[in-house]
XYZ file of C-alpha atoms in Angstrom:
658
model
C 98.561 110.032 117.331
C 97.059 108.689 120.577
C 99.788 107.289 122.849
C 97.389 105.105 124.839
C 94.859 103.543 122.465
C 91.233 103.412 123.484
C 89.786 100.006 124.282
C 86.642 99.676 122.197
C 84.778 96.738 120.655
C 85.674 95.777 117.098
C 83.465 97.499 114.550
C 82.860 100.574 116.709
C 86.279 102.203 116.437
C 86.241 105.877 115.475
C 88.351 106.497 112.386
C 89.893 109.230 110.313
C 88.957 107.225 107.196
C 85.442 108.525 106.732
C 83.264 108.232 103.652
C 84.187 111.839 102.869
C 87.858 110.856 102.689
C 87.026 107.795 100.582
C 85.298 110.020 98.041
C 88.106 112.571 98.042
C 90.546 109.799 97.187
C 88.419 108.524 94.306
C 89.976 111.061 91.920
C 92.613 108.637 90.690
C 94.466 108.403 87.382
C 93.336 105.774 84.931
C 94.395 105.416 81.285
C 97.678 107.035 80.232
C 99.015 108.170 76.842
C 102.687 109.057 76.627
C 104.755 111.268 74.355
C 108.361 112.410 74.530
C 107.497 115.517 76.604
C 103.737 115.387 77.037
C 101.798 112.817 79.047
C 98.012 112.603 79.176
C 95.812 110.662 81.574
C 92.170 110.402 82.603
C 90.760 110.888 86.099
C 87.352 109.865 87.435
C 86.185 112.640 89.748
C 83.374 111.683 92.080
C 83.172 115.220 93.427
C 82.344 116.422 89.896
C 79.393 114.088 89.463
C 81.556 111.077 88.633
C 82.730 112.505 85.319
C 86.027 111.655 83.636
C 88.402 114.578 83.137
C 91.451 114.490 80.856
C 94.734 115.902 82.118
C 97.849 116.905 80.163
C 101.236 117.154 81.834
C 104.130 119.011 80.172
C 107.436 119.381 82.025
C 105.659 118.727 85.321
C 102.876 121.270 84.751
C 99.367 119.738 84.766
C 96.353 121.137 82.919
C 92.720 119.992 82.818
C 91.621 119.748 79.186
C 87.842 119.421 79.275
C 85.240 121.984 80.238
C 82.639 121.354 82.931
C 80.109 120.093 80.386
C 82.368 117.326 78.990
C 82.826 113.790 80.294
C 85.277 111.499 78.445
C 83.465 108.212 78.885
C 82.154 105.730 76.337
C 79.241 103.319 76.712
C 80.555 100.744 74.218
C 80.080 97.305 75.832
C 78.514 99.366 78.692
C 81.828 99.037 80.596
C 83.677 101.414 78.276
C 87.383 102.152 78.434
C 89.349 103.579 75.521
C 87.088 106.635 75.421
C 89.875 108.961 74.217
C 93.076 108.976 72.174
C 95.785 111.427 71.131
C 97.689 112.327 67.972
C 100.107 115.274 67.510
C 98.529 117.252 70.338
C 94.877 116.736 69.380
C 92.601 114.645 71.584
C 89.521 112.761 70.387
C 87.016 111.653 73.020
C 83.550 110.154 73.354
C 81.322 112.422 75.437
C 79.153 110.537 77.935
C 75.953 112.546 77.581
C 75.465 112.060 73.831
C 78.161 109.451 72.976
C 79.307 111.534 69.989
C 82.997 111.877 69.147
C 84.652 115.251 69.737
C 88.061 116.616 68.777
C 89.951 118.961 71.061
C 92.622 120.754 69.020
C 95.939 121.926 70.487
C 94.607 125.489 70.618
C 91.853 124.383 73.010
C 88.913 124.506 70.598
C 86.540 121.566 70.756
C 84.044 120.407 68.126
C 81.948 117.324 67.348
C 83.268 115.146 64.524
C 80.320 112.733 64.379
C 76.686 113.740 63.815
C 73.882 113.284 66.296
C 72.325 109.832 65.665
C 68.624 109.244 65.012
C 68.156 108.148 68.623
C 70.245 109.750 71.400
C 73.324 107.725 72.360
C 72.525 104.983 69.831
C 75.899 105.321 68.053
C 78.941 104.879 70.282
C 82.707 105.055 69.748
C 85.791 103.649 71.479
C 89.425 102.610 71.187
C 90.496 104.808 68.270
C 93.911 104.889 66.627
C 94.955 107.690 64.263
C 96.877 106.743 61.110
C 100.544 107.846 61.261
C 99.873 110.363 58.487
C 97.079 111.887 60.578
C 94.221 111.942 58.062
C 92.055 109.038 59.225
C 91.504 106.960 62.342
C 90.484 103.354 62.885
C 87.880 103.207 65.640
C 85.366 100.819 67.204
C 81.773 101.800 66.407
C 78.776 100.330 68.213
C 75.322 100.928 66.695
C 72.058 100.380 68.572
C 69.070 100.111 66.212
C 65.856 101.863 67.182
C 63.666 99.450 69.170
C 66.281 96.726 68.717
C 67.314 93.952 71.087
C 70.870 93.245 72.307
C 71.219 90.776 69.440
C 70.612 93.629 66.972
C 73.517 95.766 68.220
C 76.288 95.986 65.618
C 79.985 96.279 66.537
C 82.420 97.277 63.780
C 85.823 98.774 63.142
C 85.552 101.704 60.774
C 87.926 104.166 59.171
C 86.740 107.691 59.993
C 88.288 110.955 58.775
C 89.797 112.756 61.761
C 87.478 115.749 61.318
C 84.404 113.657 60.539
C 82.779 112.401 57.389
C 81.755 109.104 55.857
C 83.014 106.013 57.667
C 84.348 102.966 55.830
C 83.694 99.613 57.521
C 86.893 97.593 57.900
C 85.678 94.757 60.114
C 82.048 93.967 60.828
C 81.516 90.233 60.389
C 82.360 89.246 63.985
C 80.103 89.835 66.984
C 82.770 91.964 68.698
C 85.902 93.875 67.723
C 88.607 95.750 69.589
C 92.149 97.140 69.466
C 92.499 98.527 65.928
C 96.174 99.460 65.632
C 98.218 100.863 62.714
C 101.737 99.692 61.989
C 104.429 102.410 62.236
C 104.483 102.910 58.462
C 100.680 102.951 58.262
C 100.624 100.104 55.724
C 99.090 97.458 58.009
C 96.153 97.462 60.417
C 95.497 94.802 63.058
C 92.507 94.225 65.297
C 90.924 91.684 67.629
C 87.587 89.968 67.082
C 85.468 87.285 68.748
C 81.999 85.785 68.573
C 79.229 84.651 70.905
C 79.154 82.731 73.134
C 82.863 83.351 73.831
C 84.038 86.181 76.011
C 87.382 87.804 75.111
C 89.198 85.844 77.832
C 87.885 82.607 76.268
C 88.708 82.873 72.554
C 89.723 85.765 70.306
C 91.321 86.167 66.881
C 94.056 88.606 65.892
C 93.623 89.706 62.272
C 95.885 91.775 60.035
C 95.294 93.462 56.697
C 97.817 95.243 54.489
C 96.891 98.374 52.528
C 98.730 100.875 50.364
C 96.271 103.580 51.326
C 94.094 102.946 48.291
C 90.790 101.315 49.464
C 90.905 99.108 46.385
C 94.401 97.857 47.229
C 93.887 95.727 50.349
C 95.570 92.420 51.186
C 93.768 90.564 53.989
C 96.418 88.523 55.762
C 93.730 86.872 57.887
C 94.070 85.453 61.381
C 97.677 85.475 62.568
C 97.010 84.271 66.135
C 94.180 83.096 68.329
C 91.168 80.934 67.667
C 89.125 78.450 69.691
C 90.479 78.068 73.210
C 93.074 80.844 72.868
C 92.667 84.334 74.297
C 94.753 86.966 72.513
C 94.789 90.651 73.393
C 96.774 93.897 73.554
C 98.298 93.778 70.064
C 101.039 96.361 69.587
C 103.368 97.131 66.682
C 107.071 97.449 67.423
C 109.248 100.082 65.718
C 110.721 97.332 63.512
C 107.266 96.469 62.105
C 106.735 93.258 64.083
C 103.454 92.715 65.901
C 103.489 91.811 69.596
C 100.560 90.498 71.613
C 99.610 88.546 74.729
C 98.244 85.012 74.381
C 97.317 82.279 76.854
C 98.142 79.396 74.483
C 100.559 78.079 77.156
C 97.970 78.307 79.928
C 99.238 81.745 80.960
C 98.942 85.129 79.240
C 102.497 85.552 77.945
C 104.094 87.702 75.227
C 104.486 86.636 71.595
C 105.630 88.212 68.322
C 104.517 87.835 64.706
C 106.312 89.047 61.576
C 104.756 88.987 58.097
C 105.658 85.747 56.383
C 106.791 84.004 59.571
C 105.229 81.965 62.340
C 104.436 83.268 65.816
C 107.328 83.088 68.276
C 107.287 83.221 72.084
C 109.104 86.249 73.506
C 108.364 86.035 77.258
C 107.263 82.743 78.812
C 106.582 82.369 82.517
C 103.993 80.880 84.866
C 102.375 84.271 85.363
C 99.733 86.338 83.613
C 100.873 89.360 81.599
C 97.540 91.057 81.226
C 94.022 91.189 82.587
C 90.642 90.193 81.165
C 89.288 92.485 78.489
C 86.399 94.036 80.440
C 87.299 97.492 79.174
C 89.113 98.777 76.118
C 92.695 99.986 75.889
C 94.340 98.130 78.739
C 98.115 97.947 78.499
C 100.458 95.714 80.462
C 103.641 96.075 78.382
C 105.621 98.697 76.479
C 108.072 98.358 73.568
C 110.972 100.771 74.019
C 112.956 102.292 71.169
C 116.094 100.257 71.935
C 114.263 96.911 71.762
C 113.719 96.548 75.507
C 110.254 95.443 76.615
C 108.920 96.497 80.019
C 105.944 94.503 81.259
C 103.796 93.903 84.346
C 102.926 90.353 85.335
C 100.610 88.904 87.981
C 101.798 86.193 90.329
C 100.560 85.150 93.770
C 97.981 87.894 93.941
C 100.183 90.868 93.055
C 101.790 92.622 90.103
C 105.489 92.767 89.452
C 107.346 94.897 86.933
C 109.987 93.300 84.705
C 111.970 93.917 81.533
C 112.999 91.792 78.608
C 116.341 92.873 77.209
C 117.019 92.776 73.460
C 119.108 89.635 74.020
C 116.036 87.830 75.399
C 116.988 87.764 79.079
C 114.286 88.739 81.584
C 114.779 90.460 84.939
C 112.541 91.999 87.566
C 112.735 95.748 88.007
C 113.416 97.258 91.371
C 110.396 99.377 92.377
C 108.050 97.541 94.733
C 104.708 98.216 93.097
C 101.953 95.665 93.677
C 99.495 96.988 91.073
C 100.694 98.272 87.691
C 98.443 99.540 84.880
C 98.534 101.405 81.574
C 102.185 100.686 80.754
C 103.229 102.970 77.865
C 106.517 103.614 76.079
C 107.831 107.131 75.612
C 111.136 106.798 73.780
C 113.504 105.058 76.179
C 111.295 105.749 79.186
C 108.123 104.094 80.456
C 105.039 105.872 81.767
C 102.577 103.918 83.890
C 100.085 103.991 86.732
C 101.340 102.191 89.827
C 100.170 101.609 93.388
C 101.107 99.670 96.503
C 99.289 98.591 99.697
C 100.281 101.884 101.334
C 100.103 104.252 98.356
C 97.250 105.047 96.016
C 97.788 105.044 92.236
C 100.252 107.573 90.833
C 101.413 108.394 87.304
C 105.145 107.689 87.047
C 107.814 107.995 84.377
C 110.535 105.356 84.751
C 113.990 105.856 83.267
C 115.031 102.284 82.548
C 118.541 100.950 82.061
C 119.727 97.446 81.280
C 120.000 96.682 84.996
C 116.744 98.214 86.175
C 115.057 101.501 86.969
C 117.608 104.304 87.133
C 115.248 107.066 88.234
C 111.547 107.817 88.663
C 109.656 111.034 87.881
C 106.338 111.394 89.698
C 104.038 113.119 87.204
C 100.849 112.814 89.193
C 101.397 111.890 92.855
C 98.755 110.287 95.036
C 96.674 112.784 96.919
C 98.009 113.750 100.331
C 95.430 112.146 102.596
C 97.011 113.621 105.720
C 97.219 110.244 107.462
C 100.054 108.273 108.969
C 100.735 104.842 107.464
C 99.852 103.396 110.882
C 96.238 103.504 109.664
C 96.840 101.197 106.714
C 96.066 97.516 106.916
C 98.460 95.775 104.513
C 96.966 92.701 102.812
C 98.382 89.233 103.306
C 98.063 86.784 100.405
C 96.546 83.582 101.802
C 95.747 80.228 100.234
C 93.250 77.831 101.777
C 91.557 74.496 101.058
C 88.125 74.468 99.477
C 85.657 72.078 97.867
C 86.736 69.316 95.500
C 90.260 69.179 96.900
C 91.045 72.552 95.340
C 93.042 75.464 96.747
C 91.684 79.008 96.548
C 93.328 82.360 97.263
C 92.514 85.679 98.881
C 93.904 88.912 100.285
C 93.375 89.171 104.055
C 93.284 92.545 105.800
C 93.439 92.530 109.595
C 91.803 95.358 111.586
C 94.202 98.207 112.237
C 94.051 101.558 114.012
C 96.694 103.661 115.756
C 94.013 104.915 118.140
C 92.012 101.852 119.206
C 92.400 98.279 120.350
C 89.773 95.659 121.103
C 89.077 94.137 124.512
C 91.195 91.101 125.378
C 89.859 87.918 123.877
C 87.536 89.543 121.344
C 87.859 88.584 117.708
C 86.867 90.892 114.868
C 83.826 90.602 112.630
C 84.694 89.618 109.075
C 83.603 91.158 105.796
C 84.018 88.793 102.843
C 84.566 90.979 99.763
C 83.675 89.442 96.383
C 85.064 91.063 93.254
C 82.952 91.548 90.160
C 83.172 89.918 86.804
C 83.118 87.150 87.927
C 86.208 87.063 85.695
C 88.171 89.619 87.695
C 90.551 89.699 90.647
C 91.179 91.230 94.051
C 94.223 93.472 93.824
C 96.634 94.555 96.607
C 96.583 98.348 96.436
C 95.646 101.038 98.909
C 91.866 101.132 98.683
C 90.161 103.445 101.102
C 86.873 101.592 100.628
C 88.653 98.652 102.334
C 90.479 100.778 104.925
C 87.121 102.377 105.792
C 86.247 98.996 107.327
C 89.586 97.811 108.742
C 90.164 101.111 110.571
C 86.817 100.582 112.345
C 87.774 97.128 113.574
C 86.499 94.867 110.800
C 88.660 92.215 109.204
C 88.321 91.962 105.418
C 89.064 89.046 103.125
C 88.991 89.847 99.403
C 88.553 86.451 97.755
C 90.155 85.352 94.491
C 87.835 82.378 94.088
C 88.200 79.797 91.328
C 87.488 81.728 88.130
C 89.576 84.746 89.117
C 92.409 85.957 86.922
C 96.108 86.140 87.727
C 96.485 82.421 88.431
C 96.493 81.065 84.871
C 93.834 79.784 82.479
C 93.176 76.522 84.329
C 92.299 78.399 87.510
C 90.197 80.871 85.520
C 88.245 78.017 83.949
C 87.291 76.451 87.280
C 84.159 78.574 86.990
C 83.171 77.138 83.593
C 79.645 75.810 84.083
C 80.045 76.265 87.849
C 79.133 79.892 88.589
C 77.113 79.968 91.773
C 78.917 76.856 93.014
C 82.719 77.251 92.913
C 82.692 80.964 93.779
C 80.236 80.422 96.628
C 82.164 77.428 97.983
C 85.421 79.396 97.961
C 83.946 82.427 99.746
C 82.409 80.172 102.387
C 85.705 78.285 102.730
C 87.642 81.539 103.203
C 85.369 82.631 106.046
C 85.467 79.241 107.739
C 89.236 78.931 107.383
C 89.821 82.325 109.001
C 87.383 81.530 111.828
C 88.942 78.101 112.452
C 92.383 79.717 112.672
C 91.134 82.197 115.274
C 91.622 85.273 113.128
C 87.960 86.352 113.045
C 84.754 85.883 115.026
C 82.893 82.918 113.564
C 79.593 84.306 114.851
C 79.984 87.623 113.016
C 80.729 86.720 109.420
C 79.359 89.031 106.724
C 79.513 88.847 102.940
C 79.255 91.643 100.395
C 79.748 92.128 96.667
C 78.706 94.103 93.627
C 77.454 92.950 90.218
C 78.619 89.333 89.814
C 79.872 89.593 93.392
C 76.338 90.547 94.378
C 75.064 87.312 92.822
C 77.640 85.309 94.787
C 76.581 87.161 97.941
C 72.920 86.290 97.395
C 73.745 82.675 96.512
C 75.910 82.270 99.616
C 73.079 83.554 101.813
C 70.453 81.426 100.056
C 72.412 78.149 100.123
C 74.534 78.426 103.302
C 73.879 79.471 106.894
C 77.391 80.548 107.874
C 76.882 84.311 107.458
C 75.126 86.680 109.855
C 74.556 89.540 107.383
C 75.073 90.436 103.729
C 75.156 93.434 101.410
C 74.228 93.165 97.747
C 75.329 95.980 95.447
C 73.480 95.774 92.106
C 73.763 91.982 92.024
C 71.885 89.269 90.128
C 68.972 87.509 91.812
C 67.489 85.699 88.803
C 69.870 84.246 86.221
C 67.079 83.426 83.806
C 65.780 87.007 83.828
C 69.328 88.279 83.294
C 69.595 86.414 79.999
C 66.617 88.445 78.754
C 67.552 91.829 80.223
C 71.285 92.381 79.964
C 73.301 94.017 77.179
C 74.944 92.452 74.123
C 78.471 92.094 75.529
C 77.303 89.771 78.336
C 74.140 88.389 76.757
C 75.794 84.986 76.153
C 78.260 85.105 79.061
C 76.145 82.689 81.084
C 76.425 80.031 78.372
C 79.925 79.404 79.662
C 79.335 80.164 83.335
C 76.115 78.167 83.759
C 75.100 76.424 80.524
C 73.337 77.120 77.233
C 69.916 78.682 77.636
C 67.139 77.546 77.370
C 68.530 74.006 77.050
C 69.840 74.092 80.644
C 67.084 76.221 82.128
C 67.088 73.801 85.079
C 70.519 75.080 86.145
C 69.435 78.711 85.872
C 66.499 78.046 88.188
C 68.531 75.828 90.514
C 71.235 78.475 91.092
C 69.092 81.621 91.187
C 68.680 82.953 94.739
C 65.196 84.264 93.944
C 63.962 80.654 93.702
C 65.327 79.724 97.136
C 63.781 82.309 99.421
C 62.541 79.545 101.748
C 66.126 78.995 102.928
C 67.065 82.703 102.950
C 66.871 84.037 106.526
C 69.929 86.312 106.779
C 69.580 90.123 107.081
C 70.358 91.779 103.752
C 71.057 95.337 102.573
C 70.587 96.079 98.860
C 72.028 99.040 96.908
C 71.077 99.721 93.292
C 71.585 102.319 90.570
C 68.322 103.038 88.786
C 69.963 103.552 85.366
C 71.895 100.266 85.425
C 71.792 98.608 81.981
C 74.032 95.682 83.009
C 72.055 94.452 86.034
C 68.680 96.203 85.810
C 66.932 97.463 88.987
C 64.321 94.710 88.700
C 66.984 92.234 89.862
C 67.353 94.029 93.195
C 63.685 94.821 93.573
C 62.595 91.192 93.203
C 64.864 89.954 96.008
C 63.876 92.842 98.296
C 60.175 92.223 97.723
C 60.548 88.508 98.396
C 62.484 88.980 101.647
C 60.137 91.718 102.779
C 57.158 89.420 102.266
C 58.876 86.622 104.180
C 59.720 88.879 107.110
C 63.503 88.690 106.714
C 65.350 91.875 107.813
C 65.997 93.818 104.608
C 66.985 97.339 103.549
C 66.809 98.801 100.060
C 68.600 101.945 98.931
C 68.161 102.924 95.258
C 70.127 105.758 93.625
C 68.792 107.995 90.879
C 71.200 108.767 88.040
C 73.623 105.919 88.779
C 74.594 103.202 86.329
C 76.523 99.989 86.997
C 78.732 101.078 89.877
C 78.351 104.323 91.807
C 80.336 107.353 90.640
C 78.681 110.388 92.250
C 80.263 111.571 95.490
C 77.090 111.823 97.545
C 75.924 108.375 96.493
C 79.291 106.730 97.160
C 79.291 108.222 100.650
C 75.705 107.286 101.392
C 76.163 103.681 100.236
C 79.237 103.188 102.451
C 77.764 104.803 105.527
C 74.414 103.083 105.072
C 76.099 99.682 104.887
C 77.980 100.458 108.108
C 74.694 101.495 109.735
C 73.183 98.201 108.618
C 75.903 96.102 110.283
C 75.733 98.254 113.418
C 72.019 97.539 113.720
C 72.425 93.822 113.038
C 75.282 93.360 115.531
C 74.216 95.987 118.047
C 77.256 98.268 118.178
C 77.243 102.060 118.262
C 78.293 104.268 115.359
C 80.829 107.057 115.987
C 78.620 110.023 116.833
C 81.072 112.546 115.370
C 80.512 111.265 111.814
C 76.788 112.013 111.883
C 75.915 108.926 109.858
C 72.233 108.779 108.965
C 70.761 105.399 109.925
C 69.617 103.038 107.200
C 65.995 101.955 107.533
C 65.957 98.174 108.009
C 62.595 96.454 107.768
C 61.695 93.455 109.945
C 64.716 93.887 112.229
C 63.835 93.093 115.845
C 67.280 92.595 117.333
C 70.490 94.597 117.540
C 70.845 98.299 118.268
């Protein structure tokens, strides 16, 4: 480490956190399945073309399960999740290239269990659960008719023999279904369902049916929880046959229990969210242990905390200081999960839990050794600030940090306003090298949890109802102004960036406000009206709640779409887009680039072949990061570190800067 730091302007600091290191760290664990001895998890590997590998760990020994031609990723809802599941050593997974289901047997053989559909990738599978007796599985099936529209896509829960065969439809009347789960004795099946225009964080229904195993002997118990204005998710059967789930009926996602013949009872109540919005399948924020203890992760003040509920009903926080906790799974009297902190990337851990807390921790899959001292890491500070309408919004603020450089006296850093996707999502306080890439170069970063974000209760989440493009924009602008007014950043060098829904907020902020000096749009929405015609089924009615019913409120769609306000759009913009994106099609990016180009506004466009919604391939992830840095360097006129060899991004119409 340098004993006497170099004095260099903010933004131009050389760093060990290069785009190459960012990509190397992208191989992180995701979903986990736990057994008594065996633990399985998935890893997205950018260096292998962005594919998802499955890993099995037995007694500390890890083994990759899939060959080079397999990619355990489902396209159901386009966002996927729940692409694989396990029963008695066999693994079933949806393969990305053809979306067929495959079974990998314990001996390593792998074979397809569903036939090739009439049109490639038109039949998709997710979120399966094998019956306790092992002969059949309940699974989500999504069917795309030939030449159909998003409205023609059919989502069902079916019973499918584990080695393939005819599927029996169990649930197909609702627009969407998820989370089919068998009771321990195999005599009951539950699932979630919901209908347009609701999203799963708006209103869902938890249904249960009882069966003896004979298809003719079925007792539909109906809806046991949920309904209009109540979001229910993550149903899970306890060993005693009771059904647990999370519900926001109190205004917060808390834990509840249902028993056949009884009413629903609250099991954990707190002003915190136990759970996250159902963007992907098979999320898990709590585990039911064999002795009746429940271990759960809850969100409060911008971070996760781990807690337990004892069999006597008392609740206590657990000791380990994790700030992000995912995929919480029970394995006997232990808990397996993925956990991270602001200074450590996600790891797979097994916690041995006693009545008073965590007794010991086994690290099954440690974070990669990045070879860097913690002096490089900028640790986020949770901040709250005033915004429009007398509201308070929240964010994570990262100050610039480097063990090798300092800025000249009196200089304040440029700011990057990060906007999470969704927009029903959240900024999360974990070690993210795509953030440290910027802070280690001398940028400040504020990751905004604007009104509409999760983790602050239903009322905060619903601030965005009918107000997308207003509340989110106001809060991002307020965050930048608040930091500048408090002297923490340079008010003349404020930038804004976001992907997907965050890209829309970026474009709207630049079209309707003049506070920012530059912006970067990653596969964001420029025309809300066009999006209603182009996007996929899962989100095809999302804007009904965020903006208003279409076409009845077409005026709002036009009023809030950046593409219709180019006259007031004068800020330099960089645009990055995957050319196979089915969520936000390339036309959305191309229309804003063409309009700015014609107006003479500085603009850069970088499309990527073979990428969908979000970049997964190593070379593309690196190029997008480095190109965005090149863009800011040209706009603000600072030099890039020569040793990184970053190729400049071509910026049209730029006449100032370096």
